[in-house]
Amino acid sequence: MIYIANWKMNMVSLKKALSFYDEAIKEDTFHDHTIVICPSFPHMYPMLHHTETSTIFIGAQDCSEHETGAFTGQVSARTLAEIGITSCIVGHSERRSYFHETDEQVALKVKQLIAASITPIVCIGETEKEFTDKKTAAVLETQLEQVMRVIGQTNYTKHLLIAYEPVWAIGTGKVPDATYITEIFQWILDYTKKKNTNPLTISLLYGGSVDAQMAKQIKHISTLSGFLIGGASLDFQKFKNIVVSE
Ligand code: PGA
């Protein structure tokens, strides 16, 4: 299983980030899984160079939709690749709502990541209103359409991670049940298969108020490849409990 820690802007101290990372490296139970920690940009390089060998990957929380240029404050996928970043989150709902990121920008970011040989982790998900209005499939379709189109224009045949994160479940403690997640996952698989002209490997992650209890309840879903974890990834013990829960 894949476990991605999305630290957002919560892990402010480098000292704390490194001490979490040290614990993760020492943790034997993590060896059977793919563990990715996504810290703040300035923490990536010191984390990557903290030890000689580590089985824990460092990911990014975002990248620019441009390759290079006068874009103050932006970080290029090429820069991420050069320092050793192997995966990057794009289209997180916080980026979409607070920074007004569009589906088109998300697709351009995916394009940059592919060109830089970084695995994209594309976040999609409906709001509470869209959920109650039963518009989930329509929303996910809009969010995925341009991403699949951009991928179709490349000869990318590697790995695409899609994190289904209902906006109403992020940081709220409210979670969808296993049947609902199974149905949505099947819809995503059917849709991406239809749109996918490249022989891509697509893995589905769930994100939104994941804790050990919740993870345990959905780990049996055969189409689930892992989790994107926000709040509970800030505390090493809580994060470990999610990984080892069964
Ligand atoms: P949460 O965040 O686990 O705190 O709900 C998940 C996310 O935003 O990726």
PDB file of C-alpha atoms and ligand atoms in Angstrom:
ATOM      1  CA  MET A   1       0.000   0.000   0.000  1.00  0.00           C
ATOM      2  CA  ILE A   2       0.991   3.601  -0.604  1.00  0.00           C
ATOM      3  CA  TYR A   3       0.807   6.065   2.294  1.00  0.00           C
ATOM      4  CA  ILE A   4       1.290   9.719   1.450  1.00  0.00           C
ATOM      5  CA  ALA A   5       1.738  12.240   4.258  1.00  0.00           C
ATOM      6  CA  ASN A   6       0.513  15.648   3.113  1.00  0.00           C
ATOM      7  CA  TRP A   7       1.978  17.948   5.733  1.00  0.00           C
ATOM      8  CA  LYS A   8       0.497  21.059   4.082  1.00  0.00           C
ATOM      9  CA  MET A   9       1.957  24.126   5.870  1.00  0.00           C
ATOM     10  CA  ASN A  10       1.572  22.469   9.265  1.00  0.00           C
ATOM     11  CA  MET A  11       5.065  21.084   9.863  1.00  0.00           C
ATOM     12  CA  VAL A  12       6.713  24.471  10.181  1.00  0.00           C
ATOM     13  CA  SER A  13       9.926  23.410  11.955  1.00  0.00           C
ATOM     14  CA  LEU A  14      12.712  21.647  10.041  1.00  0.00           C
ATOM     15  CA  LYS A  15      13.883  20.076  13.299  1.00  0.00           C
ATOM     16  CA  LYS A  16      10.467  18.447  13.796  1.00  0.00           C
ATOM     17  CA  ALA A  17      10.320  17.365  10.137  1.00  0.00           C
ATOM     18  CA  LEU A  18      13.702  15.652  10.454  1.00  0.00           C
ATOM     19  CA  SER A  19      12.818  13.966  13.708  1.00  0.00           C
ATOM     20  CA  PHE A  20       9.602  12.523  12.163  1.00  0.00           C
ATOM     21  CA  TYR A  21      11.675  11.412   9.175  1.00  0.00           C
ATOM     22  CA  ASP A  22      14.236   9.706  11.464  1.00  0.00           C
ATOM     23  CA  GLU A  23      11.459   7.755  13.158  1.00  0.00           C
ATOM     24  CA  ALA A  24       9.991   6.760   9.794  1.00  0.00           C
ATOM     25  CA  ILE A  25      13.363   5.527   8.496  1.00  0.00           C
ATOM     26  CA  LYS A  26      13.843   3.379  11.616  1.00  0.00           C
ATOM     27  CA  GLU A  27      10.318   1.907  11.455  1.00  0.00           C
ATOM     28  CA  ASP A  28      10.558  -1.724  10.238  1.00  0.00           C
ATOM     29  CA  THR A  29       6.827  -2.034   9.528  1.00  0.00           C
ATOM     30  CA  PHE A  30       7.169   0.684   6.863  1.00  0.00           C
ATOM     31  CA  HIS A  31       9.428  -1.480   4.705  1.00  0.00           C
ATOM     32  CA  ASP A  32       6.509  -3.454   3.265  1.00  0.00           C
ATOM     33  CA  HIS A  33       4.864  -0.260   1.971  1.00  0.00           C
ATOM     34  CA  THR A  34       5.541   2.819  -0.121  1.00  0.00           C
ATOM     35  CA  ILE A  35       5.764   5.779   2.246  1.00  0.00           C
ATOM     36  CA  VAL A  36       5.924   9.296   0.804  1.00  0.00           C
ATOM     37  CA  ILE A  37       6.298  12.414   2.951  1.00  0.00           C
ATOM     38  CA  CYS A  38       5.349  15.752   1.358  1.00  0.00           C
ATOM     39  CA  PRO A  39       6.905  18.552   3.425  1.00  0.00           C
ATOM     40  CA  SER A  40       7.250  22.294   2.721  1.00  0.00           C
ATOM     41  CA  PHE A  41       9.508  23.124  -0.236  1.00  0.00           C
ATOM     42  CA  PRO A  42      12.539  24.319   1.805  1.00  0.00           C
ATOM     43  CA  HIS A  43      12.519  21.091   3.849  1.00  0.00           C
ATOM     44  CA  MET A  44      12.766  18.717   0.893  1.00  0.00           C
ATOM     45  CA  TYR A  45      16.458  19.060   0.196  1.00  0.00           C
ATOM     46  CA  PRO A  46      17.683  18.729   3.798  1.00  0.00           C
ATOM     47  CA  MET A  47      15.383  15.727   4.256  1.00  0.00           C
ATOM     48  CA  LEU A  48      16.637  14.056   1.083  1.00  0.00           C
ATOM     49  CA  HIS A  49      20.220  14.530   2.235  1.00  0.00           C
ATOM     50  CA  HIS A  50      19.614  13.654   5.872  1.00  0.00           C
ATOM     51  CA  THR A  51      20.753  10.040   5.535  1.00  0.00           C
ATOM     52  CA  GLU A  52      22.712   8.001   3.044  1.00  0.00           C
ATOM     53  CA  THR A  53      19.983   5.462   2.489  1.00  0.00           C
ATOM     54  CA  SER A  54      16.261   5.721   3.082  1.00  0.00           C
ATOM     55  CA  THR A  55      13.298   3.730   1.870  1.00  0.00           C
ATOM     56  CA  ILE A  56      11.010   6.701   2.570  1.00  0.00           C
ATOM     57  CA  PHE A  57      10.273   8.909  -0.430  1.00  0.00           C
ATOM     58  CA  ILE A  58       9.965  12.693  -0.343  1.00  0.00           C
ATOM     59  CA  GLY A  59       7.171  14.199  -2.454  1.00  0.00           C
ATOM     60  CA  ALA A  60       6.083  17.750  -3.263  1.00  0.00           C
ATOM     61  CA  GLN A  61       2.719  19.367  -2.450  1.00  0.00           C
ATOM     62  CA  ASP A  62       2.533  21.354  -5.687  1.00  0.00           C
ATOM     63  CA  CYS A  63       4.554  22.600  -8.655  1.00  0.00           C
ATOM     64  CA  SER A  64       4.282  25.307 -11.290  1.00  0.00           C
ATOM     65  CA  GLU A  65       2.347  24.806 -14.495  1.00  0.00           C
ATOM     66  CA  HIS A  66       5.322  26.463 -16.251  1.00  0.00           C
ATOM     67  CA  GLU A  67       8.717  24.989 -16.913  1.00  0.00           C
ATOM     68  CA  THR A  68      10.719  28.168 -16.288  1.00  0.00           C
ATOM     69  CA  GLY A  69      10.301  31.935 -16.408  1.00  0.00           C
ATOM     70  CA  ALA A  70       9.228  35.045 -14.516  1.00  0.00           C
ATOM     71  CA  PHE A  71       6.778  33.414 -12.096  1.00  0.00           C
ATOM     72  CA  THR A  72       7.707  34.779  -8.671  1.00  0.00           C
ATOM     73  CA  GLY A  73       7.272  32.248  -5.901  1.00  0.00           C
ATOM     74  CA  GLN A  74       6.640  29.266  -8.176  1.00  0.00           C
ATOM     75  CA  VAL A  75       8.668  26.044  -8.224  1.00  0.00           C
ATOM     76  CA  SER A  76       9.425  24.181 -11.452  1.00  0.00           C
ATOM     77  CA  ALA A  77       8.925  20.413 -11.733  1.00  0.00           C
ATOM     78  CA  ARG A  78      12.419  20.304 -13.218  1.00  0.00           C
ATOM     79  CA  THR A  79      13.872  21.758 -10.007  1.00  0.00           C
ATOM     80  CA  LEU A  80      11.973  19.181  -7.973  1.00  0.00           C
ATOM     81  CA  ALA A  81      13.290  16.364 -10.162  1.00  0.00           C
ATOM     82  CA  GLU A  82      16.858  17.614  -9.929  1.00  0.00           C
ATOM     83  CA  ILE A  83      16.900  17.464  -6.122  1.00  0.00           C
ATOM     84  CA  GLY A  84      15.405  13.951  -6.108  1.00  0.00           C
ATOM     85  CA  ILE A  85      11.638  14.378  -5.796  1.00  0.00           C
ATOM     86  CA  THR A  86       9.830  11.419  -7.363  1.00  0.00           C
ATOM     87  CA  SER A  87       6.154  12.310  -6.862  1.00  0.00           C
ATOM     88  CA  CYS A  88       4.094  15.493  -6.536  1.00  0.00           C
ATOM     89  CA  ILE A  89       0.536  16.314  -5.460  1.00  0.00           C
ATOM     90  CA  VAL A  90      -1.445  18.545  -7.821  1.00  0.00           C
ATOM     91  CA  GLY A  91      -4.994  19.862  -7.723  1.00  0.00           C
ATOM     92  CA  HIS A  92      -5.467  19.571  -3.972  1.00  0.00           C
ATOM     93  CA  SER A  93      -8.834  21.078  -3.035  1.00  0.00           C
ATOM     94  CA  GLU A  94      -7.090  23.736  -0.937  1.00  0.00           C
ATOM     95  CA  ARG A  95      -5.157  24.858  -4.042  1.00  0.00           C
ATOM     96  CA  ARG A  96      -8.365  24.787  -6.077  1.00  0.00           C
ATOM     97  CA  SER A  97     -10.377  26.823  -3.580  1.00  0.00           C
ATOM     98  CA  TYR A  98      -7.879  29.187  -1.885  1.00  0.00           C
ATOM     99  CA  PHE A  99      -5.639  29.738  -4.921  1.00  0.00           C
ATOM    100  CA  HIS A 100      -8.362  29.454  -7.564  1.00  0.00           C
ATOM    101  CA  GLU A 101      -6.533  26.760  -9.453  1.00  0.00           C
ATOM    102  CA  THR A 102      -8.420  25.587 -12.533  1.00  0.00           C
ATOM    103  CA  ASP A 103      -8.671  22.128 -14.105  1.00  0.00           C
ATOM    104  CA  GLU A 104      -6.610  23.456 -16.975  1.00  0.00           C
ATOM    105  CA  GLN A 105      -3.787  24.535 -14.658  1.00  0.00           C
ATOM    106  CA  VAL A 106      -3.881  21.161 -12.913  1.00  0.00           C
ATOM    107  CA  ALA A 107      -3.543  19.451 -16.308  1.00  0.00           C
ATOM    108  CA  LEU A 108      -0.588  21.699 -17.238  1.00  0.00           C
ATOM    109  CA  LYS A 109       1.089  20.793 -13.953  1.00  0.00           C
ATOM    110  CA  VAL A 110       0.636  17.115 -14.770  1.00  0.00           C
ATOM    111  CA  LYS A 111       2.293  17.780 -18.117  1.00  0.00           C
ATOM    112  CA  GLN A 112       5.278  19.436 -16.404  1.00  0.00           C
ATOM    113  CA  LEU A 113       5.612  16.555 -13.957  1.00  0.00           C
ATOM    114  CA  ILE A 114       5.531  13.958 -16.721  1.00  0.00           C
ATOM    115  CA  ALA A 115       8.216  15.860 -18.636  1.00  0.00           C
ATOM    116  CA  ALA A 116      10.336  15.887 -15.469  1.00  0.00           C
ATOM    117  CA  SER A 117       9.734  12.140 -14.812  1.00  0.00           C
ATOM    118  CA  ILE A 118       7.875  12.811 -11.561  1.00  0.00           C
ATOM    119  CA  THR A 119       4.800  10.729 -10.727  1.00  0.00           C
ATOM    120  CA  PRO A 120       1.710  12.980 -10.541  1.00  0.00           C
ATOM    121  CA  ILE A 121      -0.698  12.547  -7.637  1.00  0.00           C
ATOM    122  CA  VAL A 122      -3.875  14.196  -8.924  1.00  0.00           C
ATOM    123  CA  CYS A 123      -6.454  15.129  -6.284  1.00  0.00           C
ATOM    124  CA  ILE A 124     -10.116  15.176  -7.210  1.00  0.00           C
ATOM    125  CA  GLY A 125     -13.296  15.390  -5.149  1.00  0.00           C
ATOM    126  CA  GLU A 126     -16.708  16.955  -4.819  1.00  0.00           C
ATOM    127  CA  THR A 127     -17.974  19.535  -2.310  1.00  0.00           C
ATOM    128  CA  GLU A 128     -20.707  18.736   0.202  1.00  0.00           C
ATOM    129  CA  LYS A 129     -23.348  20.475  -1.927  1.00  0.00           C
ATOM    130  CA  GLU A 130     -22.264  18.579  -5.044  1.00  0.00           C
ATOM    131  CA  PHE A 131     -22.389  15.371  -3.006  1.00  0.00           C
ATOM    132  CA  THR A 132     -25.925  15.985  -1.746  1.00  0.00           C
ATOM    133  CA  ASP A 133     -27.007  17.097  -5.225  1.00  0.00           C
ATOM    134  CA  LYS A 134     -25.639  13.764  -6.505  1.00  0.00           C
ATOM    135  CA  LYS A 135     -23.261  15.520  -8.873  1.00  0.00           C
ATOM    136  CA  THR A 136     -20.109  13.654  -7.863  1.00  0.00           C
ATOM    137  CA  ALA A 137     -19.538  11.853 -11.186  1.00  0.00           C
ATOM    138  CA  ALA A 138     -20.075  15.050 -13.195  1.00  0.00           C
ATOM    139  CA  VAL A 139     -17.598  16.941 -10.993  1.00  0.00           C
ATOM    140  CA  LEU A 140     -14.967  14.212 -11.150  1.00  0.00           C
ATOM    141  CA  GLU A 141     -15.373  13.996 -14.901  1.00  0.00           C
ATOM    142  CA  THR A 142     -14.676  17.739 -15.289  1.00  0.00           C
ATOM    143  CA  GLN A 143     -11.686  17.468 -12.955  1.00  0.00           C
ATOM    144  CA  LEU A 144     -10.199  14.491 -14.830  1.00  0.00           C
ATOM    145  CA  GLU A 145     -11.027  15.369 -18.419  1.00  0.00           C
ATOM    146  CA  GLN A 146      -8.151  17.747 -19.137  1.00  0.00           C
ATOM    147  CA  VAL A 147      -5.660  15.679 -17.171  1.00  0.00           C
ATOM    148  CA  MET A 148      -6.453  12.629 -19.323  1.00  0.00           C
ATOM    149  CA  ARG A 149      -6.363  14.726 -22.481  1.00  0.00           C
ATOM    150  CA  VAL A 150      -2.907  16.117 -21.645  1.00  0.00           C
ATOM    151  CA  ILE A 151      -1.593  12.644 -20.825  1.00  0.00           C
ATOM    152  CA  GLY A 152      -2.994  11.408 -24.157  1.00  0.00           C
ATOM    153  CA  GLN A 153      -0.835  13.987 -25.937  1.00  0.00           C
ATOM    154  CA  THR A 154       2.339  12.545 -24.416  1.00  0.00           C
ATOM    155  CA  ASN A 155       3.855   9.085 -24.696  1.00  0.00           C
ATOM    156  CA  TYR A 156       3.703   8.708 -20.916  1.00  0.00           C
ATOM    157  CA  THR A 157       3.072   5.103 -19.981  1.00  0.00           C
ATOM    158  CA  LYS A 158       4.105   5.025 -16.350  1.00  0.00           C
ATOM    159  CA  HIS A 159       2.246   5.646 -13.134  1.00  0.00           C
ATOM    160  CA  LEU A 160      -0.626   8.026 -12.389  1.00  0.00           C
ATOM    161  CA  LEU A 161      -1.949   8.300  -8.858  1.00  0.00           C
ATOM    162  CA  ILE A 162      -5.457   9.637  -8.434  1.00  0.00           C
ATOM    163  CA  ALA A 163      -6.436  10.658  -4.912  1.00  0.00           C
ATOM    164  CA  TYR A 164     -10.170  10.779  -4.403  1.00  0.00           C
ATOM    165  CA  GLU A 165     -10.697  13.309  -1.615  1.00  0.00           C
ATOM    166  CA  PRO A 166     -14.279  14.453  -1.047  1.00  0.00           C
ATOM    167  CA  VAL A 167     -13.900  18.106  -0.025  1.00  0.00           C
ATOM    168  CA  TRP A 168     -16.487  17.594   2.722  1.00  0.00           C
ATOM    169  CA  ALA A 169     -14.303  14.885   4.275  1.00  0.00           C
ATOM    170  CA  ILE A 170     -11.058  16.889   4.413  1.00  0.00           C
ATOM    171  CA  GLY A 171     -10.229  17.857   7.994  1.00  0.00           C
ATOM    172  CA  THR A 172     -13.845  17.435   9.097  1.00  0.00           C
ATOM    173  CA  GLY A 173     -13.968  13.951  10.626  1.00  0.00           C
ATOM    174  CA  LYS A 174     -16.837  13.114   8.247  1.00  0.00           C
ATOM    175  CA  VAL A 175     -16.070  10.141   6.031  1.00  0.00           C
ATOM    176  CA  PRO A 176     -17.874   8.325   3.229  1.00  0.00           C
ATOM    177  CA  ASP A 177     -18.613   4.643   3.737  1.00  0.00           C
ATOM    178  CA  ALA A 178     -16.790   1.796   2.004  1.00  0.00           C
ATOM    179  CA  THR A 179     -19.647   1.120  -0.446  1.00  0.00           C
ATOM    180  CA  TYR A 180     -19.659   4.713  -1.627  1.00  0.00           C
ATOM    181  CA  ILE A 181     -15.858   4.780  -2.045  1.00  0.00           C
ATOM    182  CA  THR A 182     -15.966   1.451  -3.948  1.00  0.00           C
ATOM    183  CA  GLU A 183     -18.571   2.854  -6.344  1.00  0.00           C
ATOM    184  CA  ILE A 184     -16.643   6.086  -6.933  1.00  0.00           C
ATOM    185  CA  PHE A 185     -13.405   4.155  -7.482  1.00  0.00           C
ATOM    186  CA  GLN A 186     -15.125   1.967 -10.071  1.00  0.00           C
ATOM    187  CA  TRP A 187     -16.450   5.059 -11.794  1.00  0.00           C
ATOM    188  CA  ILE A 188     -12.923   6.585 -11.890  1.00  0.00           C
ATOM    189  CA  LEU A 189     -11.440   3.357 -13.264  1.00  0.00           C
ATOM    190  CA  ASP A 190     -14.121   3.064 -15.961  1.00  0.00           C
ATOM    191  CA  TYR A 191     -13.771   6.722 -16.938  1.00  0.00           C
ATOM    192  CA  THR A 192      -9.970   6.750 -17.087  1.00  0.00           C
ATOM    193  CA  LYS A 193      -9.960   3.474 -19.040  1.00  0.00           C
ATOM    194  CA  LYS A 194     -12.278   5.037 -21.592  1.00  0.00           C
ATOM    195  CA  LYS A 195     -10.134   8.166 -21.889  1.00  0.00           C
ATOM    196  CA  ASN A 196      -6.752   6.520 -21.603  1.00  0.00           C
ATOM    197  CA  THR A 197      -4.965   6.074 -24.883  1.00  0.00           C
ATOM    198  CA  ASN A 198      -1.652   5.264 -23.186  1.00  0.00           C
ATOM    199  CA  PRO A 199      -1.068   1.979 -21.305  1.00  0.00           C
ATOM    200  CA  LEU A 200      -0.840   3.824 -17.963  1.00  0.00           C
ATOM    201  CA  THR A 201      -0.851   2.262 -14.545  1.00  0.00           C
ATOM    202  CA  ILE A 202      -3.503   4.063 -12.516  1.00  0.00           C
ATOM    203  CA  SER A 203      -3.565   3.674  -8.737  1.00  0.00           C
ATOM    204  CA  LEU A 204      -6.373   5.022  -6.600  1.00  0.00           C
ATOM    205  CA  LEU A 205      -5.878   6.596  -3.202  1.00  0.00           C
ATOM    206  CA  TYR A 206      -8.452   7.784  -0.696  1.00  0.00           C
ATOM    207  CA  GLY A 207      -7.988  10.993   1.288  1.00  0.00           C
ATOM    208  CA  GLY A 208     -10.126  12.934   3.770  1.00  0.00           C
ATOM    209  CA  SER A 209     -10.107  12.496   7.572  1.00  0.00           C
ATOM    210  CA  VAL A 210      -8.105   9.281   7.374  1.00  0.00           C
ATOM    211  CA  ASP A 211      -7.217   7.823  10.769  1.00  0.00           C
ATOM    212  CA  ALA A 212      -6.430   4.251  11.835  1.00  0.00           C
ATOM    213  CA  GLN A 213     -10.092   3.415  12.449  1.00  0.00           C
ATOM    214  CA  MET A 214     -11.247   4.752   9.086  1.00  0.00           C
ATOM    215  CA  ALA A 215      -8.334   3.159   7.188  1.00  0.00           C
ATOM    216  CA  LYS A 216      -9.135  -0.220   8.729  1.00  0.00           C
ATOM    217  CA  GLN A 217     -12.699   0.000   7.459  1.00  0.00           C
ATOM    218  CA  ILE A 218     -11.749   0.582   3.841  1.00  0.00           C
ATOM    219  CA  LYS A 219      -8.496  -1.355   3.421  1.00  0.00           C
ATOM    220  CA  HIS A 220     -10.422  -4.347   2.059  1.00  0.00           C
ATOM    221  CA  ILE A 221     -11.532  -2.383  -1.044  1.00  0.00           C
ATOM    222  CA  SER A 222      -9.719  -4.240  -3.829  1.00  0.00           C
ATOM    223  CA  THR A 223      -9.322  -1.148  -6.016  1.00  0.00           C
ATOM    224  CA  LEU A 224      -7.725   0.887  -3.199  1.00  0.00           C
ATOM    225  CA  SER A 225      -3.940   1.307  -3.480  1.00  0.00           C
ATOM    226  CA  GLY A 226      -3.385   3.653  -0.569  1.00  0.00           C
ATOM    227  CA  PHE A 227      -4.128   6.827   1.346  1.00  0.00           C
ATOM    228  CA  LEU A 228      -3.417  10.558   1.247  1.00  0.00           C
ATOM    229  CA  ILE A 229      -3.252  11.655   4.853  1.00  0.00           C
ATOM    230  CA  GLY A 230      -3.362  15.224   6.169  1.00  0.00           C
ATOM    231  CA  GLY A 231      -3.922  15.885   9.887  1.00  0.00           C
ATOM    232  CA  ALA A 232      -3.064  12.387  11.109  1.00  0.00           C
ATOM    233  CA  SER A 233       0.262  12.429   9.246  1.00  0.00           C
ATOM    234  CA  LEU A 234       1.691  15.117  11.532  1.00  0.00           C
ATOM    235  CA  ASP A 235       1.993  12.815  14.516  1.00  0.00           C
ATOM    236  CA  PHE A 236       4.304   9.863  13.937  1.00  0.00           C
ATOM    237  CA  GLN A 237       2.342   7.444  16.132  1.00  0.00           C
ATOM    238  CA  LYS A 238      -0.997   8.339  14.483  1.00  0.00           C
ATOM    239  CA  PHE A 239       0.571   7.929  11.035  1.00  0.00           C
ATOM    240  CA  LYS A 240       2.099   4.579  11.984  1.00  0.00           C
ATOM    241  CA  ASN A 241      -1.259   3.387  13.384  1.00  0.00           C
ATOM    242  CA  ILE A 242      -2.815   4.009   9.949  1.00  0.00           C
ATOM    243  CA  VAL A 243      -0.063   2.050   8.190  1.00  0.00           C
ATOM    244  CA  VAL A 244      -0.259  -0.950  10.532  1.00  0.00           C
ATOM    245  CA  SER A 245      -4.060  -0.998  11.004  1.00  0.00           C
ATOM    246  CA  GLU A 246      -5.755  -4.114   9.684  1.00  0.00           C
TER     247      GLU A 246
HETATM  248  P1  PGA B   1      -7.088  15.324   6.318  1.00  0.00           P
HETATM  249  O1  PGA B   1      -6.480  15.969   4.983  1.00  0.00           O
HETATM  250  O2  PGA B   1      -6.506  13.922   6.424  1.00  0.00           O
HETATM  251  O3  PGA B   1      -6.598  16.227   7.425  1.00  0.00           O
HETATM  252  O4  PGA B   1      -8.558  15.310   6.180  1.00  0.00           O
HETATM  253  C1  PGA B   1      -6.355  15.220   3.809  1.00  0.00           C
HETATM  254  C2  PGA B   1      -5.851  16.091   2.696  1.00  0.00           C
HETATM  255  O5  PGA B   1      -6.176  17.298   2.679  1.00  0.00           O
HETATM  256  O6  PGA B   1      -5.108  15.614   1.821  1.00  0.00           O
END
